[in-house]
């Protein structure tokens, strides 16, 4: 039932959700109306985030024209540097999920904050090994991703949290849904947290894992395995893109998050909100079109977003905001060495980036 002229949130339709109105018409922009105050850990996401040459991507791809062994095998490692536009818009702060009352629980329905997002990525520089002539030129659109971020305000699910030999429970309060034009749909579940300053960014290895030659022997070393030569090459010669800044470490499979830590040098981060989601939690997962399943199947995705509130102020006297993320998608290839070593390896597809929050009146320049 409704109270006076107020629409009952349990019976309303999405068309009846009224976005919060700005206090001055002049503040309207192409990012939509300002968010309401009840978006939980997603509140600072709303708006437009831009990265200029601050995105980095590594992926292994099937490559049937690779040189014959030992000079090459049926895959190539592609490195990209990219520009990014990441846009978040308010959808609703009380999407109702219907349920039944459980013992000890007060609410029967769950209410979910929802943000829509659109991610667009354009290549700045790229190279691959073995060289294929397929890496593409600067300006090439290489990724488009629509999706949703959710914050569960109540009726949250708990999941096991395993750190070393310690097992505890963690409450899952955020989720990310994504659709990728290659034919992949993603549901990842996780948790939010708030930190004073900037929490440590852990190292992330870009090396594949699985069944490789002599991997079970005590003296196995990937550096002596010709099959993994492309990774060894980029460890010894990190991908630099177009960056010439002193001390820049480059993009290396040895630790692909090193660039994020480099970008944080000299930046005074006062407060950080982290959003960490994983398709391997609870009912999460990835669904793929048959071609991807057969050739290069994404089987898991884990990503961490660090929303950083800086000591530096903007023109309105509010803290400037930065966003960093690190995402690892694991791929199962075709049986790459089935003639000698049956079984499939797991190949990381890693993307990292640093972006800045744009002012409310930011307008994209066409083209």
GROMACS .gro file of C-alpha atoms in nm:
model
  367
    1UNK     CA    1   0.000   0.000   0.000
    2UNK     CA    2   0.106   0.357  -0.048
    3UNK     CA    3   0.122   0.627   0.216
    4UNK     CA    4  -0.045   0.942   0.080
    5UNK     CA    5   0.115   1.023  -0.257
    6UNK     CA    6   0.429   0.817  -0.188
    7UNK     CA    7   0.470   0.505  -0.403
    8UNK     CA    8   0.520   0.183  -0.205
    9UNK     CA    9   0.864   0.052  -0.298
   10UNK     CA   10   0.731  -0.304  -0.290
   11UNK     CA   11   0.479  -0.238  -0.568
   12UNK     CA   12   0.646   0.030  -0.778
   13UNK     CA   13   0.783  -0.024  -1.127
   14UNK     CA   14   1.123   0.089  -1.254
   15UNK     CA   15   0.948   0.357  -1.460
   16UNK     CA   16   0.820   0.505  -1.134
   17UNK     CA   17   1.165   0.543  -0.977
   18UNK     CA   18   1.236   0.916  -0.966
   19UNK     CA   19   1.607   1.001  -0.992
   20UNK     CA   20   1.715   1.255  -0.730
   21UNK     CA   21   1.705   1.606  -0.871
   22UNK     CA   22   2.004   1.842  -0.862
   23UNK     CA   23   1.981   2.160  -0.659
   24UNK     CA   24   2.074   2.377  -0.961
   25UNK     CA   25   1.979   2.310  -1.321
   26UNK     CA   26   2.324   2.430  -1.426
   27UNK     CA   27   2.481   2.120  -1.270
   28UNK     CA   28   2.306   1.885  -1.511
   29UNK     CA   29   2.546   1.694  -1.734
   30UNK     CA   30   2.562   1.388  -1.951
   31UNK     CA   31   2.633   1.171  -1.646
   32UNK     CA   32   2.276   1.200  -1.517
   33UNK     CA   33   2.137   1.334  -1.190
   34UNK     CA   34   2.345   1.327  -0.871
   35UNK     CA   35   2.303   1.007  -0.670
   36UNK     CA   36   2.098   0.980  -0.356
   37UNK     CA   37   2.289   0.946  -0.030
   38UNK     CA   38   2.197   0.579   0.018
   39UNK     CA   39   2.425   0.399  -0.231
   40UNK     CA   40   2.653   0.249   0.030
   41UNK     CA   41   3.005   0.166  -0.097
   42UNK     CA   42   2.899   0.239  -0.458
   43UNK     CA   43   2.821   0.607  -0.397
   44UNK     CA   44   3.150   0.754  -0.521
   45UNK     CA   45   3.141   0.549  -0.843
   46UNK     CA   46   2.858   0.752  -0.999
   47UNK     CA   47   2.995   0.971  -1.278
   48UNK     CA   48   3.256   0.947  -1.553
   49UNK     CA   49   3.608   0.813  -1.504
   50UNK     CA   50   3.880   0.863  -1.765
   51UNK     CA   51   4.223   0.706  -1.812
   52UNK     CA   52   4.464   0.830  -2.079
   53UNK     CA   53   4.722   0.564  -2.155
   54UNK     CA   54   4.695   0.434  -1.797
   55UNK     CA   55   4.532   0.101  -1.879
   56UNK     CA   56   4.731  -0.218  -1.940
   57UNK     CA   57   4.622  -0.560  -2.063
   58UNK     CA   58   4.787  -0.898  -2.123
   59UNK     CA   59   4.620  -1.199  -2.280
   60UNK     CA   60   4.734  -1.524  -2.441
   61UNK     CA   61   4.549  -1.609  -2.763
   62UNK     CA   62   4.537  -1.913  -2.991
   63UNK     CA   63   4.768  -1.854  -3.290
   64UNK     CA   64   4.761  -2.118  -3.562
   65UNK     CA   65   5.031  -1.940  -3.766
   66UNK     CA   66   5.289  -1.956  -3.488
   67UNK     CA   67   5.639  -2.074  -3.583
   68UNK     CA   68   5.712  -2.442  -3.545
   69UNK     CA   69   5.855  -2.561  -3.211
   70UNK     CA   70   6.083  -2.479  -3.043
   71UNK     CA   71   6.062  -2.126  -3.195
   72UNK     CA   72   5.691  -2.107  -3.119
   73UNK     CA   73   5.376  -2.295  -3.028
   74UNK     CA   74   5.009  -2.250  -3.107
   75UNK     CA   75   4.959  -1.935  -2.899
   76UNK     CA   76   5.080  -1.577  -2.875
   77UNK     CA   77   5.097  -1.333  -2.584
   78UNK     CA   78   4.940  -0.994  -2.662
   79UNK     CA   79   5.024  -0.678  -2.466
   80UNK     CA   80   4.807  -0.363  -2.485
   81UNK     CA   81   4.823  -0.013  -2.346
   82UNK     CA   82   4.486   0.160  -2.358
   83UNK     CA   83   4.266   0.466  -2.299
   84UNK     CA   84   3.946   0.408  -2.107
   85UNK     CA   85   3.610   0.568  -2.039
   86UNK     CA   86   3.417   0.412  -1.751
   87UNK     CA   87   3.073   0.561  -1.685
   88UNK     CA   88   2.845   0.478  -1.389
   89UNK     CA   89   2.483   0.593  -1.371
   90UNK     CA   90   2.219   0.561  -1.101
   91UNK     CA   91   1.946   0.300  -1.159
   92UNK     CA   92   1.774   0.252  -0.823
   93UNK     CA   93   1.851   0.234  -0.453
   94UNK     CA   94   1.575  -0.012  -0.361
   95UNK     CA   95   1.536  -0.286  -0.623
   96UNK     CA   96   1.321  -0.547  -0.440
   97UNK     CA   97   1.406  -0.918  -0.447
   98UNK     CA   98   1.110  -1.112  -0.306
   99UNK     CA   99   1.160  -1.375  -0.039
  100UNK     CA  100   1.016  -1.554   0.263
  101UNK     CA  101   1.069  -1.478   0.630
  102UNK     CA  102   1.333  -1.703   0.789
  103UNK     CA  103   1.371  -1.769   1.163
  104UNK     CA  104   1.570  -1.492   1.326
  105UNK     CA  105   1.535  -1.259   1.025
  106UNK     CA  106   1.319  -0.948   1.030
  107UNK     CA  107   1.286  -0.881   0.654
  108UNK     CA  108   1.139  -1.115   0.398
  109UNK     CA  109   1.247  -0.911   0.094
  110UNK     CA  110   1.594  -0.799  -0.004
  111UNK     CA  111   1.661  -0.446  -0.131
  112UNK     CA  112   1.946  -0.379  -0.371
  113UNK     CA  113   2.126  -0.064  -0.483
  114UNK     CA  114   2.193  -0.077  -0.857
  115UNK     CA  115   2.432   0.119  -1.080
  116UNK     CA  116   2.459   0.078  -1.455
  117UNK     CA  117   2.808   0.096  -1.607
  118UNK     CA  118   2.951   0.124  -1.956
  119UNK     CA  119   3.319   0.056  -2.022
  120UNK     CA  120   3.487   0.158  -2.347
  121UNK     CA  121   3.853   0.086  -2.420
  122UNK     CA  122   4.066   0.211  -2.712
  123UNK     CA  123   4.415   0.087  -2.786
  124UNK     CA  124   4.713   0.320  -2.746
  125UNK     CA  125   4.995   0.075  -2.821
  126UNK     CA  126   5.027  -0.300  -2.863
  127UNK     CA  127   5.269  -0.578  -2.948
  128UNK     CA  128   5.270  -0.956  -2.930
  129UNK     CA  129   5.509  -1.248  -2.921
  130UNK     CA  130   5.548  -1.435  -3.147
  131UNK     CA  131   5.490  -1.142  -3.378
  132UNK     CA  132   5.165  -1.192  -3.570
  133UNK     CA  133   5.084  -0.862  -3.749
  134UNK     CA  134   4.752  -0.886  -3.561
  135UNK     CA  135   4.821  -0.662  -3.260
  136UNK     CA  136   4.649  -0.364  -3.424
  137UNK     CA  137   4.721   0.006  -3.452
  138UNK     CA  138   4.664   0.293  -3.205
  139UNK     CA  139   4.301   0.403  -3.193
  140UNK     CA  140   4.163   0.052  -3.236
  141UNK     CA  141   3.849  -0.007  -3.022
  142UNK     CA  142   3.935  -0.325  -2.831
  143UNK     CA  143   3.667  -0.361  -2.562
  144UNK     CA  144   3.310  -0.260  -2.485
  145UNK     CA  145   3.133  -0.382  -2.173
  146UNK     CA  146   2.791  -0.294  -2.035
  147UNK     CA  147   2.698  -0.417  -1.691
  148UNK     CA  148   2.565  -0.352  -1.342
  149UNK     CA  149   2.710  -0.312  -0.994
  150UNK     CA  150   2.487  -0.417  -0.704
  151UNK     CA  151   2.501  -0.343  -0.332
  152UNK     CA  152   2.285  -0.568  -0.116
  153UNK     CA  153   2.144  -0.353   0.164
  154UNK     CA  154   2.001  -0.643   0.364
  155UNK     CA  155   1.951  -1.023   0.357
  156UNK     CA  156   2.315  -1.080   0.263
  157UNK     CA  157   2.478  -1.417   0.200
  158UNK     CA  158   2.781  -1.546   0.391
  159UNK     CA  159   3.070  -1.737   0.238
  160UNK     CA  160   3.386  -1.903   0.364
  161UNK     CA  161   3.697  -1.687   0.377
  162UNK     CA  162   4.016  -1.896   0.366
  163UNK     CA  163   4.351  -1.729   0.435
  164UNK     CA  164   4.642  -1.971   0.466
  165UNK     CA  165   4.513  -2.233   0.713
  166UNK     CA  166   4.254  -2.005   0.874
  167UNK     CA  167   3.885  -2.035   0.781
  168UNK     CA  168   3.631  -1.768   0.870
  169UNK     CA  169   3.303  -1.634   0.733
  170UNK     CA  170   3.264  -1.319   0.526
  171UNK     CA  171   2.944  -1.136   0.437
  172UNK     CA  172   2.895  -1.083   0.063
  173UNK     CA  173   2.742  -0.741  -0.003
  174UNK     CA  174   2.838  -0.647  -0.362
  175UNK     CA  175   2.804  -0.806  -0.703
  176UNK     CA  176   2.902  -0.726  -1.059
  177UNK     CA  177   2.719  -0.838  -1.372
  178UNK     CA  178   2.884  -0.796  -1.712
  179UNK     CA  179   2.814  -0.874  -2.076
  180UNK     CA  180   3.098  -0.889  -2.329
  181UNK     CA  181   3.046  -0.884  -2.709
  182UNK     CA  182   3.262  -1.195  -2.753
  183UNK     CA  183   2.966  -1.390  -2.611
  184UNK     CA  184   3.037  -1.401  -2.237
  185UNK     CA  185   2.809  -1.324  -1.942
  186UNK     CA  186   2.959  -1.279  -1.597
  187UNK     CA  187   2.822  -1.280  -1.241
  188UNK     CA  188   3.082  -1.211  -0.972
  189UNK     CA  189   3.006  -1.181  -0.600
  190UNK     CA  190   3.212  -1.027  -0.323
  191UNK     CA  191   3.254  -0.775  -0.049
  192UNK     CA  192   3.326  -0.410   0.013
  193UNK     CA  193   3.560  -0.259   0.271
  194UNK     CA  194   3.672   0.086   0.383
  195UNK     CA  195   4.032   0.175   0.469
  196UNK     CA  196   4.220   0.473   0.606
  197UNK     CA  197   4.479   0.567   0.347
  198UNK     CA  198   4.563   0.320   0.069
  199UNK     CA  199   4.579  -0.053   0.149
  200UNK     CA  200   4.866  -0.255  -0.001
  201UNK     CA  201   4.817  -0.370  -0.360
  202UNK     CA  202   4.927  -0.734  -0.373
  203UNK     CA  203   5.147  -0.872  -0.652
  204UNK     CA  204   4.976  -1.062  -0.933
  205UNK     CA  205   5.159  -1.316  -1.147
  206UNK     CA  206   5.073  -1.333  -1.516
  207UNK     CA  207   5.223  -1.678  -1.568
  208UNK     CA  208   4.998  -1.964  -1.677
  209UNK     CA  209   4.956  -2.269  -1.460
  210UNK     CA  210   4.869  -2.627  -1.536
  211UNK     CA  211   5.037  -2.912  -1.714
  212UNK     CA  212   5.373  -2.814  -1.860
  213UNK     CA  213   5.679  -3.014  -1.949
  214UNK     CA  214   5.856  -3.154  -1.642
  215UNK     CA  215   5.637  -2.942  -1.414
  216UNK     CA  216   5.629  -3.223  -1.155
  217UNK     CA  217   6.005  -3.260  -1.135
  218UNK     CA  218   6.190  -3.087  -0.848
  219UNK     CA  219   6.420  -2.891  -1.076
  220UNK     CA  220   6.148  -2.762  -1.312
  221UNK     CA  221   6.197  -2.396  -1.405
  222UNK     CA  222   5.965  -2.221  -1.648
  223UNK     CA  223   6.263  -2.016  -1.770
  224UNK     CA  224   6.408  -2.329  -1.927
  225UNK     CA  225   6.077  -2.436  -2.087
  226UNK     CA  226   6.067  -2.318  -2.451
  227UNK     CA  227   5.688  -2.339  -2.444
  228UNK     CA  228   5.675  -2.037  -2.210
  229UNK     CA  229   5.928  -1.824  -2.399
  230UNK     CA  230   5.682  -1.534  -2.464
  231UNK     CA  231   5.636  -1.488  -2.089
  232UNK     CA  232   6.008  -1.510  -2.028
  233UNK     CA  233   6.059  -1.244  -2.296
  234UNK     CA  234   5.822  -0.997  -2.128
  235UNK     CA  235   5.973  -1.062  -1.785
  236UNK     CA  236   6.315  -0.973  -1.925
  237UNK     CA  237   6.173  -0.696  -2.147
  238UNK     CA  238   5.859  -0.548  -1.984
  239UNK     CA  239   5.610  -0.390  -2.222
  240UNK     CA  240   5.655  -0.011  -2.199
  241UNK     CA  241   5.384   0.113  -2.436
  242UNK     CA  242   5.452   0.482  -2.502
  243UNK     CA  243   5.564   0.563  -2.145
  244UNK     CA  244   5.907   0.721  -2.098
  245UNK     CA  245   5.874   0.835  -1.734
  246UNK     CA  246   6.186   0.773  -1.523
  247UNK     CA  247   6.158   0.462  -1.311
  248UNK     CA  248   5.854   0.327  -1.495
  249UNK     CA  249   5.870  -0.052  -1.443
  250UNK     CA  250   5.673  -0.156  -1.751
  251UNK     CA  251   5.412  -0.430  -1.773
  252UNK     CA  252   5.565  -0.763  -1.673
  253UNK     CA  253   5.414  -1.109  -1.609
  254UNK     CA  254   5.634  -1.130  -1.298
  255UNK     CA  255   5.404  -0.881  -1.119
  256UNK     CA  256   5.138  -0.715  -1.328
  257UNK     CA  257   5.019  -0.489  -1.042
  258UNK     CA  258   5.357  -0.320  -1.013
  259UNK     CA  259   5.238  -0.041  -1.245
  260UNK     CA  260   4.953   0.042  -1.004
  261UNK     CA  261   5.194   0.080  -0.714
  262UNK     CA  262   5.420   0.296  -0.933
  263UNK     CA  263   5.121   0.520  -1.018
  264UNK     CA  264   5.056   0.572  -0.645
  265UNK     CA  265   5.400   0.712  -0.569
  266UNK     CA  266   5.364   1.066  -0.435
  267UNK     CA  267   4.981   1.043  -0.423
  268UNK     CA  268   4.827   1.123  -0.082
  269UNK     CA  269   4.531   0.888  -0.046
  270UNK     CA  270   4.320   0.973   0.260
  271UNK     CA  271   4.056   0.701   0.235
  272UNK     CA  272   3.993   0.400   0.010
  273UNK     CA  273   3.683   0.193  -0.058
  274UNK     CA  274   3.759  -0.152  -0.201
  275UNK     CA  275   3.518  -0.366  -0.401
  276UNK     CA  276   3.640  -0.723  -0.455
  277UNK     CA  277   3.430  -0.970  -0.654
  278UNK     CA  278   3.494  -1.325  -0.773
  279UNK     CA  279   3.294  -1.555  -1.002
  280UNK     CA  280   3.401  -1.855  -0.792
  281UNK     CA  281   3.201  -1.738  -0.489
  282UNK     CA  282   2.863  -1.901  -0.423
  283UNK     CA  283   2.635  -1.887  -0.731
  284UNK     CA  284   2.871  -1.674  -0.941
  285UNK     CA  285   3.008  -1.791  -1.274
  286UNK     CA  286   3.067  -1.725  -1.644
  287UNK     CA  287   2.862  -1.849  -1.938
  288UNK     CA  288   3.017  -1.854  -2.287
  289UNK     CA  289   2.915  -1.912  -2.646
  290UNK     CA  290   3.021  -2.252  -2.784
  291UNK     CA  291   3.312  -2.116  -2.990
  292UNK     CA  292   3.476  -1.966  -2.681
  293UNK     CA  293   3.422  -2.288  -2.486
  294UNK     CA  294   3.602  -2.484  -2.756
  295UNK     CA  295   3.892  -2.247  -2.828
  296UNK     CA  296   3.963  -2.013  -2.534
  297UNK     CA  297   3.707  -2.047  -2.257
  298UNK     CA  298   3.691  -1.789  -1.975
  299UNK     CA  299   3.632  -1.997  -1.662
  300UNK     CA  300   3.675  -1.745  -1.379
  301UNK     CA  301   3.709  -1.372  -1.312
  302UNK     CA  302   3.828  -1.188  -1.004
  303UNK     CA  303   3.857  -0.811  -0.981
  304UNK     CA  304   3.939  -0.553  -0.716
  305UNK     CA  305   3.841  -0.186  -0.744
  306UNK     CA  306   4.015   0.071  -0.524
  307UNK     CA  307   3.811   0.396  -0.502
  308UNK     CA  308   4.058   0.651  -0.366
  309UNK     CA  309   3.971   0.976  -0.191
  310UNK     CA  310   4.268   1.213  -0.219
  311UNK     CA  311   4.394   1.488   0.009
  312UNK     CA  312   4.398   1.711  -0.300
  313UNK     CA  313   4.078   1.913  -0.348
  314UNK     CA  314   3.881   1.991  -0.663
  315UNK     CA  315   3.742   2.334  -0.763
  316UNK     CA  316   3.442   2.284  -0.533
  317UNK     CA  317   3.668   2.210  -0.236
  318UNK     CA  318   3.581   1.840  -0.231
  319UNK     CA  319   3.842   1.560  -0.232
  320UNK     CA  320   3.952   1.451  -0.578
  321UNK     CA  321   3.880   1.088  -0.661
  322UNK     CA  322   4.087   0.822  -0.837
  323UNK     CA  323   3.995   0.468  -0.931
  324UNK     CA  324   4.233   0.177  -0.976
  325UNK     CA  325   4.141  -0.178  -1.064
  326UNK     CA  326   4.310  -0.512  -1.118
  327UNK     CA  327   4.124  -0.791  -1.295
  328UNK     CA  328   4.229  -1.150  -1.361
  329UNK     CA  329   4.030  -1.367  -1.602
  330UNK     CA  330   4.145  -1.729  -1.628
  331UNK     CA  331   4.116  -1.900  -1.966
  332UNK     CA  332   4.113  -2.265  -2.065
  333UNK     CA  333   4.263  -2.310  -2.409
  334UNK     CA  334   4.216  -2.586  -2.662
  335UNK     CA  335   4.446  -2.879  -2.579
  336UNK     CA  336   4.763  -2.694  -2.684
  337UNK     CA  337   5.000  -2.991  -2.660
  338UNK     CA  338   4.765  -3.284  -2.684
  339UNK     CA  339   5.007  -3.477  -2.900
  340UNK     CA  340   5.253  -3.498  -2.609
  341UNK     CA  341   5.087  -3.374  -2.289
  342UNK     CA  342   4.710  -3.424  -2.261
  343UNK     CA  343   4.528  -3.180  -2.035
  344UNK     CA  344   4.451  -2.813  -2.035
  345UNK     CA  345   4.646  -2.527  -1.882
  346UNK     CA  346   4.497  -2.213  -1.728
  347UNK     CA  347   4.603  -1.885  -1.888
  348UNK     CA  348   4.564  -1.546  -1.716
  349UNK     CA  349   4.407  -1.251  -1.896
  350UNK     CA  350   4.502  -0.954  -1.679
  351UNK     CA  351   4.384  -0.592  -1.700
  352UNK     CA  352   4.489  -0.307  -1.471
  353UNK     CA  353   4.419   0.065  -1.487
  354UNK     CA  354   4.429   0.399  -1.306
  355UNK     CA  355   4.149   0.649  -1.380
  356UNK     CA  356   4.048   0.996  -1.262
  357UNK     CA  357   3.697   1.111  -1.175
  358UNK     CA  358   3.579   1.386  -1.409
  359UNK     CA  359   3.395   1.702  -1.295
  360UNK     CA  360   3.016   1.693  -1.295
  361UNK     CA  361   2.997   1.910  -1.609
  362UNK     CA  362   3.240   1.690  -1.805
  363UNK     CA  363   3.143   1.639  -2.169
  364UNK     CA  364   3.309   1.388  -2.401
  365UNK     CA  365   3.451   1.526  -2.723
  366UNK     CA  366   3.314   1.322  -3.017
  367UNK     CA  367   3.582   1.111  -3.182
   0.00000   0.00000   0.00000
